[in-house]
Short mmCIF file of C-alpha atoms in Angstrom, two decimals:
data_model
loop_
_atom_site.label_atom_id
_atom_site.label_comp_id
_atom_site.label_asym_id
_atom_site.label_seq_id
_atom_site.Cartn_x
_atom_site.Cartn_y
_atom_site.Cartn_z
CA UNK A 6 108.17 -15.43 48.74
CA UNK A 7 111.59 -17.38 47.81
CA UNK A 8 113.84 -13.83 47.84
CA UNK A 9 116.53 -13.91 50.52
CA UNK A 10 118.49 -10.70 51.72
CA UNK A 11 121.90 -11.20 52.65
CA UNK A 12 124.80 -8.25 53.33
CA UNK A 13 127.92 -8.75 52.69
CA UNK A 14 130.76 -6.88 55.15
CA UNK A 15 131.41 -4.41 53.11
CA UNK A 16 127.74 -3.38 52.04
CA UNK A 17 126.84 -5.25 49.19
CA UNK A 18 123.47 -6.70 49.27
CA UNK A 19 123.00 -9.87 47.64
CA UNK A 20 119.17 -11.41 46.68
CA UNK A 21 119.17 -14.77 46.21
CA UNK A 22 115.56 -15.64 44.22
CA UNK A 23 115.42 -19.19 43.82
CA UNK A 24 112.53 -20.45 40.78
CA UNK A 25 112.20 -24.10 40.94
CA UNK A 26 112.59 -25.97 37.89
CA UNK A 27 114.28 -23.19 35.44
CA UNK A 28 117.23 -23.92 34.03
CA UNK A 29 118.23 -20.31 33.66
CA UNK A 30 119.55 -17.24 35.70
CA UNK A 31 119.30 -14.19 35.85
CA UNK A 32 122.21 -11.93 37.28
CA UNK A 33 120.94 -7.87 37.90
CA UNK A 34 124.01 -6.25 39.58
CA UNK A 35 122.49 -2.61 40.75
CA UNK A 36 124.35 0.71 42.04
CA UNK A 37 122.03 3.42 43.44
CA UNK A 38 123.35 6.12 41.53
CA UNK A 39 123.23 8.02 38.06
CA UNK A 40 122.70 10.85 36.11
CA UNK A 41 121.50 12.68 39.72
CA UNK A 42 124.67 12.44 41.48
CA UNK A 43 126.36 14.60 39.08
CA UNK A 44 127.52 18.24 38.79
CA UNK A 45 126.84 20.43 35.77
CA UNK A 46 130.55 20.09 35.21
CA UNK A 47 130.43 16.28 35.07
CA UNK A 48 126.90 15.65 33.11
CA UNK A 49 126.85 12.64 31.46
CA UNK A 50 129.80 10.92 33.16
CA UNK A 51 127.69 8.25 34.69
CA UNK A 52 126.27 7.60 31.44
CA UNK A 53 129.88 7.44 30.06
CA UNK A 54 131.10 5.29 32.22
CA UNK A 55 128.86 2.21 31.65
CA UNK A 56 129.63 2.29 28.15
CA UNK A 57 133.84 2.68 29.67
CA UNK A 58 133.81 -0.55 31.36
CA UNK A 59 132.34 -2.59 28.22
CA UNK A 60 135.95 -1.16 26.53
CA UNK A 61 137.86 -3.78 28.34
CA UNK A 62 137.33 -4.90 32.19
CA UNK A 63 139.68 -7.83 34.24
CA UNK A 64 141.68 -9.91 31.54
CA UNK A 65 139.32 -9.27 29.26
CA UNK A 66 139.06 -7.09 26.23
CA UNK A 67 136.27 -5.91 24.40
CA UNK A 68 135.46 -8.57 22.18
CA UNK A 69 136.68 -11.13 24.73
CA UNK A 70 133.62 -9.93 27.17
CA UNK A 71 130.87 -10.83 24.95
CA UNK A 72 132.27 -13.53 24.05
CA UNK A 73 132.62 -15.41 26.92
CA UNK A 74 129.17 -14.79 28.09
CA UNK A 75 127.58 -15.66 24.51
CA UNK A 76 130.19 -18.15 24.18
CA UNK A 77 127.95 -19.78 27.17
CA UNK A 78 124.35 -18.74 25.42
CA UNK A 79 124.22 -15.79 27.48
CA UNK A 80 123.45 -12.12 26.74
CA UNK A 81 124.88 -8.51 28.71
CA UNK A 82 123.32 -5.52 28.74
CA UNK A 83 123.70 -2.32 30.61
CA UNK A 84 121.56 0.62 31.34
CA UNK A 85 121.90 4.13 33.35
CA UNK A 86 119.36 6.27 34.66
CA UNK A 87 119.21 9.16 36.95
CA UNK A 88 119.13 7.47 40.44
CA UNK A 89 120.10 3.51 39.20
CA UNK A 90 122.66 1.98 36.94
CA UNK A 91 122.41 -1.62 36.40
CA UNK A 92 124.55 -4.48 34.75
CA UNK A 93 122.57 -7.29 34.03
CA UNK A 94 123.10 -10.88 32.56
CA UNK A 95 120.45 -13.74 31.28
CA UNK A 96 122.30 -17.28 31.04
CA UNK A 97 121.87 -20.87 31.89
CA UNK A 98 122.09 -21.46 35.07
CA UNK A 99 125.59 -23.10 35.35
CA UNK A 100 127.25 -19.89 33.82
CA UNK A 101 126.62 -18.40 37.51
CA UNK A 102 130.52 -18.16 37.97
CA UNK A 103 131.62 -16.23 34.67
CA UNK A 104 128.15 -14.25 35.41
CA UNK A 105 129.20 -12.90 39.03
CA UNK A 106 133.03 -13.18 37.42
CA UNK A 107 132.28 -10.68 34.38
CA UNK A 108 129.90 -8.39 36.25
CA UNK A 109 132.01 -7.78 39.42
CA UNK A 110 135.30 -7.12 36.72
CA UNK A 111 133.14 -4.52 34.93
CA UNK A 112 132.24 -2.53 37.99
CA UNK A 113 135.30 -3.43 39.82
CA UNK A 114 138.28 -3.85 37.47
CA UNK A 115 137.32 -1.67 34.26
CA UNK A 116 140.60 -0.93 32.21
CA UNK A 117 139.41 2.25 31.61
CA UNK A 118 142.46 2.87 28.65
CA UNK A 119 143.16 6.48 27.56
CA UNK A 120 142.08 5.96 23.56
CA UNK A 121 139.26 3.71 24.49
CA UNK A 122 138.04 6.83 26.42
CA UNK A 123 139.02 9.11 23.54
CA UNK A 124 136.94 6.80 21.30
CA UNK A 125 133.96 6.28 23.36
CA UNK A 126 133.15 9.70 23.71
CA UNK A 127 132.95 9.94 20.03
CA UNK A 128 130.32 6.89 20.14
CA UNK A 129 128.63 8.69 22.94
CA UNK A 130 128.41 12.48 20.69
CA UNK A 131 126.65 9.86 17.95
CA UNK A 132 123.86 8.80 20.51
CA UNK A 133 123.46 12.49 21.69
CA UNK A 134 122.85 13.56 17.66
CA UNK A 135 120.79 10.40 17.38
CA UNK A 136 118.33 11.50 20.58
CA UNK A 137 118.29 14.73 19.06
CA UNK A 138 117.22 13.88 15.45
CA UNK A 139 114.85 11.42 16.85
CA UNK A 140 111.30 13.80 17.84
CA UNK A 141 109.95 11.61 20.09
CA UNK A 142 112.85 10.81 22.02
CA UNK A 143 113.85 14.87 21.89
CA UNK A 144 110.73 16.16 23.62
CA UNK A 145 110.95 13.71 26.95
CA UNK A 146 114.68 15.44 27.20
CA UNK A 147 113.41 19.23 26.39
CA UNK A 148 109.52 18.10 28.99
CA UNK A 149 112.47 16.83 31.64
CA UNK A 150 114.47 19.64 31.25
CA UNK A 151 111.70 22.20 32.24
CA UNK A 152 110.44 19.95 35.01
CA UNK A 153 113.68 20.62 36.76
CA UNK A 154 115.11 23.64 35.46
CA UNK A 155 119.15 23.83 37.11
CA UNK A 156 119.10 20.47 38.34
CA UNK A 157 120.94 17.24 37.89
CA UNK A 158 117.17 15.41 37.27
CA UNK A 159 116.69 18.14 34.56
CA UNK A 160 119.77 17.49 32.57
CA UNK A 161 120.14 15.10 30.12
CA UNK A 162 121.67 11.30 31.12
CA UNK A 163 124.08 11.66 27.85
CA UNK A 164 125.24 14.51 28.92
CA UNK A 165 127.00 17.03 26.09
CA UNK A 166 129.60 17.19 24.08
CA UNK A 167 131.03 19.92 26.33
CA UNK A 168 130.69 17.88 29.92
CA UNK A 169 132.16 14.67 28.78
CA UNK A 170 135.21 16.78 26.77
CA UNK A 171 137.47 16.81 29.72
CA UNK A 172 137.26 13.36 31.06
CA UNK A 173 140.07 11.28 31.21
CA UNK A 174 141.33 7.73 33.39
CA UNK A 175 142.03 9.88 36.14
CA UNK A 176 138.75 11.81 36.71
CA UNK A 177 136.74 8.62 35.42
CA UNK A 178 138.65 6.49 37.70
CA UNK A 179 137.43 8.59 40.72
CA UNK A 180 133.92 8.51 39.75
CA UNK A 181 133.91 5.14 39.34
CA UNK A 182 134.65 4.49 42.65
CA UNK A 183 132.17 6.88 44.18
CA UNK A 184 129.60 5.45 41.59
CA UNK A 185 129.79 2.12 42.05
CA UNK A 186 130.56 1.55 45.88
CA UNK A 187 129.49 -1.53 47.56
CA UNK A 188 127.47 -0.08 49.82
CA UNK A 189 125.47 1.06 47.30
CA UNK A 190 125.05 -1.85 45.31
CA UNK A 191 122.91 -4.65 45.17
CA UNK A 192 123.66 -8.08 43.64
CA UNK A 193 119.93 -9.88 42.89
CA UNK A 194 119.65 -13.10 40.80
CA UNK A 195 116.44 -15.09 40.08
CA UNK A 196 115.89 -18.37 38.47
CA UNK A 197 118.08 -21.80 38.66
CA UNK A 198 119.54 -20.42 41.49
CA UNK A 199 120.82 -21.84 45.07
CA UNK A 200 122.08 -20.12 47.88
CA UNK A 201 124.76 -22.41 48.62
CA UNK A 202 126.70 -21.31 45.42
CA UNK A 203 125.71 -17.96 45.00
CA UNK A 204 127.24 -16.50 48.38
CA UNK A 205 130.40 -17.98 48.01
CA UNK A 206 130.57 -16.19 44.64
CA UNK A 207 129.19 -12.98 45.99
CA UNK A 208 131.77 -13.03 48.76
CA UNK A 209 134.71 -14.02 46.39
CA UNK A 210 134.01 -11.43 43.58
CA UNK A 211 132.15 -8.42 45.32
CA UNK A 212 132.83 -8.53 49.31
CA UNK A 213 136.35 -7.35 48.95
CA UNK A 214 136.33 -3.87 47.99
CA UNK A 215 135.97 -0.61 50.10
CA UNK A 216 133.39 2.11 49.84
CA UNK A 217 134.11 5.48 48.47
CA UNK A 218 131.98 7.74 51.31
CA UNK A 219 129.49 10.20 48.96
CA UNK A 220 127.61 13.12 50.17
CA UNK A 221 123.64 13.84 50.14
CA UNK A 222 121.80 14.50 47.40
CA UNK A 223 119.64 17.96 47.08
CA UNK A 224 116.18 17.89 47.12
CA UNK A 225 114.54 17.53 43.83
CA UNK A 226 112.55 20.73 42.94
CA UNK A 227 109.51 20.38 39.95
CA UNK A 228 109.94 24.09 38.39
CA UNK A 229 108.12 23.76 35.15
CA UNK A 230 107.50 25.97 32.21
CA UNK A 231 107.23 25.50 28.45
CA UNK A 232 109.96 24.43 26.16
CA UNK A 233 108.94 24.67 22.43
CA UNK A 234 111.06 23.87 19.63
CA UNK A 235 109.85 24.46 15.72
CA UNK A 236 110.81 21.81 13.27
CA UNK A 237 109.59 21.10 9.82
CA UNK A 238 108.00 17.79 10.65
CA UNK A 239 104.52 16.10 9.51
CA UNK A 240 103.64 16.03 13.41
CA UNK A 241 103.85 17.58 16.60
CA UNK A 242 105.35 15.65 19.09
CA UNK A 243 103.75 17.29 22.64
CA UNK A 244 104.65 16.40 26.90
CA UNK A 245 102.74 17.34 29.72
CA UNK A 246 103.98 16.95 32.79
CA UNK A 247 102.51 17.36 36.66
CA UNK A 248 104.37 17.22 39.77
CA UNK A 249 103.32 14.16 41.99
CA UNK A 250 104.67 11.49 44.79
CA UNK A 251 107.96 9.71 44.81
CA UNK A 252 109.03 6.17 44.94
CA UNK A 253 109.13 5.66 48.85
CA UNK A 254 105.22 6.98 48.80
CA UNK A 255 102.70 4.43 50.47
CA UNK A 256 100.48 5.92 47.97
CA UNK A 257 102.11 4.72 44.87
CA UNK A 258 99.55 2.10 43.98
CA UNK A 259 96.81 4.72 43.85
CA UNK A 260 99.24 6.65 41.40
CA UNK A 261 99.69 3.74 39.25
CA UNK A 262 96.16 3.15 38.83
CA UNK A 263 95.35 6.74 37.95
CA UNK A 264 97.97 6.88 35.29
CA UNK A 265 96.48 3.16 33.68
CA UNK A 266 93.02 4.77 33.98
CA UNK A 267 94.16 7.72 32.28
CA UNK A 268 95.98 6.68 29.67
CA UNK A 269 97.65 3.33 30.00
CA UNK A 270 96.09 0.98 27.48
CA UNK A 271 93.38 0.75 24.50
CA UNK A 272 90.49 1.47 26.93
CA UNK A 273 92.24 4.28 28.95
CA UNK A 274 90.06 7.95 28.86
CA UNK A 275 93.02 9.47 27.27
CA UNK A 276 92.79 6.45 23.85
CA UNK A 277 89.29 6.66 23.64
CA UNK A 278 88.31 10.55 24.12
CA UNK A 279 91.83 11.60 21.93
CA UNK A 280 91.56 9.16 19.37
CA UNK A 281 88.62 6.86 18.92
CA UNK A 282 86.03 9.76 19.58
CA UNK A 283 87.67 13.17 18.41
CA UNK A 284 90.35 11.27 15.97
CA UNK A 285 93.09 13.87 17.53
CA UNK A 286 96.23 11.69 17.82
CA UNK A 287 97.40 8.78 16.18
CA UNK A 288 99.75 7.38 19.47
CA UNK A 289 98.61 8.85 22.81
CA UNK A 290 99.72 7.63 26.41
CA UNK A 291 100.38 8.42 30.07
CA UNK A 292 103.16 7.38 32.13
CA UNK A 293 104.85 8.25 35.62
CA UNK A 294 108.25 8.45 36.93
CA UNK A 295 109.29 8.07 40.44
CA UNK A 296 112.18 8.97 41.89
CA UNK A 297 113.12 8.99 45.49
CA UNK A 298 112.07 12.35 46.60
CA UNK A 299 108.95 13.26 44.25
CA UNK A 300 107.42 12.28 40.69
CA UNK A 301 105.85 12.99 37.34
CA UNK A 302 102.88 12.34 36.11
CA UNK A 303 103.08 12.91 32.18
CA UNK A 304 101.00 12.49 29.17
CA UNK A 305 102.85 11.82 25.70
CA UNK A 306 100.68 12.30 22.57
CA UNK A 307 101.83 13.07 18.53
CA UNK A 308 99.11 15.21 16.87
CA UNK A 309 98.19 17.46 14.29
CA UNK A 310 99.56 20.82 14.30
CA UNK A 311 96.52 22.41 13.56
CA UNK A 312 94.76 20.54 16.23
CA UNK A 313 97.45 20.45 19.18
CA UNK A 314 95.91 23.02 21.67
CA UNK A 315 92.52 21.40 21.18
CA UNK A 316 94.50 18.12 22.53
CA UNK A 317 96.29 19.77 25.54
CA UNK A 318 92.80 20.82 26.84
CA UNK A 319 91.51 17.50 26.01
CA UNK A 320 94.35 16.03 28.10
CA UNK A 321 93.95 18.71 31.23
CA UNK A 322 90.72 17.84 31.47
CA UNK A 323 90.52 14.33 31.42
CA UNK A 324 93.56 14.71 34.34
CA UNK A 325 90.75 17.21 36.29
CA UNK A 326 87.87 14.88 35.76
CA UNK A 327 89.52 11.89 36.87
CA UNK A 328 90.65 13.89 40.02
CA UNK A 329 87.76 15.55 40.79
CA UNK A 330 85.10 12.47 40.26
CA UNK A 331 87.15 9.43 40.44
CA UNK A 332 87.21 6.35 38.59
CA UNK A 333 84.12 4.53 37.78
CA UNK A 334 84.47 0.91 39.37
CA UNK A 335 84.50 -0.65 36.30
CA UNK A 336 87.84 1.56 35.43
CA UNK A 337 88.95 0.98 38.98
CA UNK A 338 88.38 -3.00 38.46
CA UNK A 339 89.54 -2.50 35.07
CA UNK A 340 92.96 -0.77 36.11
CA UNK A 341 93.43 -3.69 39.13
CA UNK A 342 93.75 -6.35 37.03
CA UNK A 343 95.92 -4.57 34.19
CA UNK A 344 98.29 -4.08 36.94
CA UNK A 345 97.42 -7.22 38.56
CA UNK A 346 98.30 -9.24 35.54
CA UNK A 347 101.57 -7.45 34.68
CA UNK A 348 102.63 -7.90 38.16
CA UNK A 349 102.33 -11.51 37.99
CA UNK A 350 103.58 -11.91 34.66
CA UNK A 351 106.64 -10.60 35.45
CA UNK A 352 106.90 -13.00 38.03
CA UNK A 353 107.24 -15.76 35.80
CA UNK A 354 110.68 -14.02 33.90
CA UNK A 355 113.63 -14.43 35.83
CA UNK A 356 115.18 -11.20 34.73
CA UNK A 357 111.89 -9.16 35.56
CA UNK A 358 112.46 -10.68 39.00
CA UNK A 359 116.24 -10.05 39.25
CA UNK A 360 115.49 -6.12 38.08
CA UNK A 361 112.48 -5.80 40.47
CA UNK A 362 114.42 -7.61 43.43
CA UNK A 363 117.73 -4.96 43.20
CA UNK A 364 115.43 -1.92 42.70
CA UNK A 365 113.14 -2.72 45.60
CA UNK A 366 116.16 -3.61 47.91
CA UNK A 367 117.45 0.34 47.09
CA UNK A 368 114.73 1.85 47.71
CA UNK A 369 112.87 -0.39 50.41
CA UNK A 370 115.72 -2.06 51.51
CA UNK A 371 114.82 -5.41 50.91
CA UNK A 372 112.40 -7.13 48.04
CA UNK A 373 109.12 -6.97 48.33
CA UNK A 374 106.78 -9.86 47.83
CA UNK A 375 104.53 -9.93 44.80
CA UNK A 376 101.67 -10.87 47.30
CA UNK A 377 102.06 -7.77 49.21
CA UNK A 378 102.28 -5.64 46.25
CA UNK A 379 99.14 -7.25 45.15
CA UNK A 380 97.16 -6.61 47.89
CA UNK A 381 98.02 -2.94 48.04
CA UNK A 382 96.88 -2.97 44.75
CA UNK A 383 93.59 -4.20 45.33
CA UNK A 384 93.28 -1.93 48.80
CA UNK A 385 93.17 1.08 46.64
CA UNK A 386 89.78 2.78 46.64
CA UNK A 387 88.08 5.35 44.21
CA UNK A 388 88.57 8.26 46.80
CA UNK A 389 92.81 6.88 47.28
CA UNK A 390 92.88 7.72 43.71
CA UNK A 391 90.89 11.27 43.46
CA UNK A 392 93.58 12.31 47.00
CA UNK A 393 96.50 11.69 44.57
CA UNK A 394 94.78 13.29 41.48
CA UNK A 395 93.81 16.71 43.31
CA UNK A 396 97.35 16.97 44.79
CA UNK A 397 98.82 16.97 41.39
CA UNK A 398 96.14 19.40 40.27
CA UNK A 399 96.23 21.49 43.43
CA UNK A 400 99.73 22.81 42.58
CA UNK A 401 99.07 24.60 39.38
CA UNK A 402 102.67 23.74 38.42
CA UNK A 403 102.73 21.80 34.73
CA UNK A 404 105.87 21.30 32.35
CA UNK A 405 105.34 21.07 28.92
CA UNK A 406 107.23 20.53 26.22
CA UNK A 407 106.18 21.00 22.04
CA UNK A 408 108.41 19.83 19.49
CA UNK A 409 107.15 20.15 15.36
CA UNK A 410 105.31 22.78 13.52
CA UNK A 411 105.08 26.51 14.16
CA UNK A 412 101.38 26.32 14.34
CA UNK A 413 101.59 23.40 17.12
CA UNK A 414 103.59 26.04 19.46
CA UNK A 415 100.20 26.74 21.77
CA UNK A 416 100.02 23.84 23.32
CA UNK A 417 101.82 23.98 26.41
CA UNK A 418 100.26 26.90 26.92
CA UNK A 419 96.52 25.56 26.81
CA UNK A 420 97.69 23.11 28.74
CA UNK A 421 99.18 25.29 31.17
CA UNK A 422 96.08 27.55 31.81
CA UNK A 423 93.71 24.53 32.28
CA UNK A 424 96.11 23.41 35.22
CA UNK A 425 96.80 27.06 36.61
CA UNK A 426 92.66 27.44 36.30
CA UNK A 427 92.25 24.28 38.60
CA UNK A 428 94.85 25.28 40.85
CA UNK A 429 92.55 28.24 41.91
#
């Protein structure tokens, strides 16, 4: 493993990921914090904020921050999620100093200018129409929503209209600095890369600024229920959810293989039962988030109206079979080297590297080597993955979520019963 840890004195972790003969970087600067730290009051702020600092940061203006990074062949982009935000830049590798330059001004130094905010929040009101006119976007936010009903993870990351109304450079300001405080941040770069460079710019650019002290978070709490909405659509866009184990689990491996073996690819039970043998959905999948108290296990699939609740038993029951009997070892062999080659393919890109580094580092506290992921991996047994399966099933607790035609409405409910059922 070539990933070095190294702390700054204020808190700022820096991963230095060295990739021999590349002659480009990538530069992941990550703050553990999003959508989850906020209030009711201040949904959507975090969100907000990343597209605030873009508005002018430093010297720099607007336009003058994409230029100088593409002015260099580089490319910026941004993203915020409920426990992470990340800032992230893919250059050549002697564009290092504008790279740690830019980022630290944008999470540092953002102008943060009265009608910029003004403006932005109009930009931000387009995305939240856009998410809503868009089905299959819509129905993860209304599925999330009943998963944690009264929470921060149940609200949406765009917040509303309403929630981002009384924000101004004052009130943005102070989140900013509880947001992105160096002790909560990681700096990871991978590629054409050396140490002796990059921790003179990490000191210079991020080891000089205080923390902002923030309190615990809550507890996450998986509620459930069903969330329907009627829409005069072709197709029904359906979520089903289950409660399951979070990020810092040692049993994560066995979780990822049961969701590839479920529905993760062309040869997953979910593809073949749904739609090569009973032709009941055009796209059908399953997917998991983690986050760093518990999880989801969830099941996406468009359908038919007229054949939806058919589907949501089809989909419990594939989730009870797999838990009950376990994989067959050519799934479980199957599922090992899907995840096995994906693991190691993103070890060849040096911005899969840089993401993976910063996000292991807040949740592990340091990287973690491909090598050992891999062999967890393979450690996993048939019964590993049947433990995590009947957990999920053992609570009885499902979200759901149904957005399209009337007659599609009885899904979550089907889907519901088969879980209660199994839950005894």
């Amino acid at each position: 493993m070539t990933a070095r840890l190294h702390t700054l004195s204020n808190g700022v972790r820096v991963v230095c990921d060295p990739m021999p003969g590349l002659r480009t970087i990538a530069v992941t600067v990550a703050v553990n914090g999003g959508a989850r730290m906020e209030n009711e009051a201040q949904s959507g702020w975090s969100h907000l904020l990343e597209h605030l600092v873009f508005k002018g940061a430093g010297d720099m203006g607007a336009r003058e921050i994409v230029e100088r990074v593409e002015a260099e062949g580089g490319s910026i982009n941004a993203a915020t999620g409920y426990e992470r935000t990340s800032f992230d830049i893919r250059a050549l590798k002697g564009s290092l100093p504008l790279a740690m330059q830019v980022l630290s001004d944008l999470v540092f130094r953002p102008t943060l200018a009265p009608e910029e905010i003004e403006r932005e929040k109009d930009v931000v009101a387009q995305e939240i129409a856009e998410a809503f006119d868009t089905p299959d976007d819509h129905v993860f936010e209304m599925a999330q929503t009943r998963a944690f009903v009264g929470q921060a993870l149940g609200r949406p990351i765009l917040g509303s209209i309403a929630s981002l109304a009384p924000v101004e450079r004052e009130t943005i300001g102070d989140w900013r600095r509880r947001l992105y405080s160096p002790d909560r941040m990681v700096v990871a770069v991978s590629g054409g890369v050396d140490e002796d460079e990059l921790l003179p710019l990490a000191e210079a650019w991020f080891g000089h600024q205080t923390a902002t002290p923030t309190e615990a978070l809550p507890p996450a709490v998986f509620v459930g229920g069903e969330a329907r909405l009627a829409r005069k659509i072709e197709q029904a866009n359906l979520v089903f959810q289950l409660p399951t184990i979070g990020a810092r689990d040692e049993r994560l491996p066995a979780l990822r293989l049961f969701t590839e073996i479920l529905g993760g690819g062309m040869a997953s039970r979910l593809f073949q039962s749904a739609r090569e043998d009973r032709g009941l959905a055009y796209a059908i999948d399953a997917y998991h988030e983690t986050y760093d108290d518990l999880g989801l296990l969830g099941v996406y699939a468009g359908a038919g109206a007229e054949r939806s609740v058919e589907l949501a038993e089809l989909c419990a029951a594939e989730i009870l079979d797999l838990a009950e009997r376990g994989p067959a070892p050519q799934e479980l062999a199957r599922a090992k080297a899907v995840l096995n080659a994906s693991l190691w393919m993103a070890d060849e890109s040096p911005a899969s590297r840089a993401g993976r580094n910063a996000g292991q580092t807040l949740v592990f506290g340091a990287p973690v080597s491909s090598e050992a992921t891999a062999a967890r991996i393979e450690a996993q047994s048939a019964e590993d993955l049947r433990a995590v399966g009947r957990e999920m099933a053992a609570t009885g607790r499902s979200a759901s979520a149904v957005l399209g035609p009337r007659g599609a409405g009885g899904a979550g409910a089907a889907f519901r019963a088969a879980m209660l059922a199994a839950g005894g």
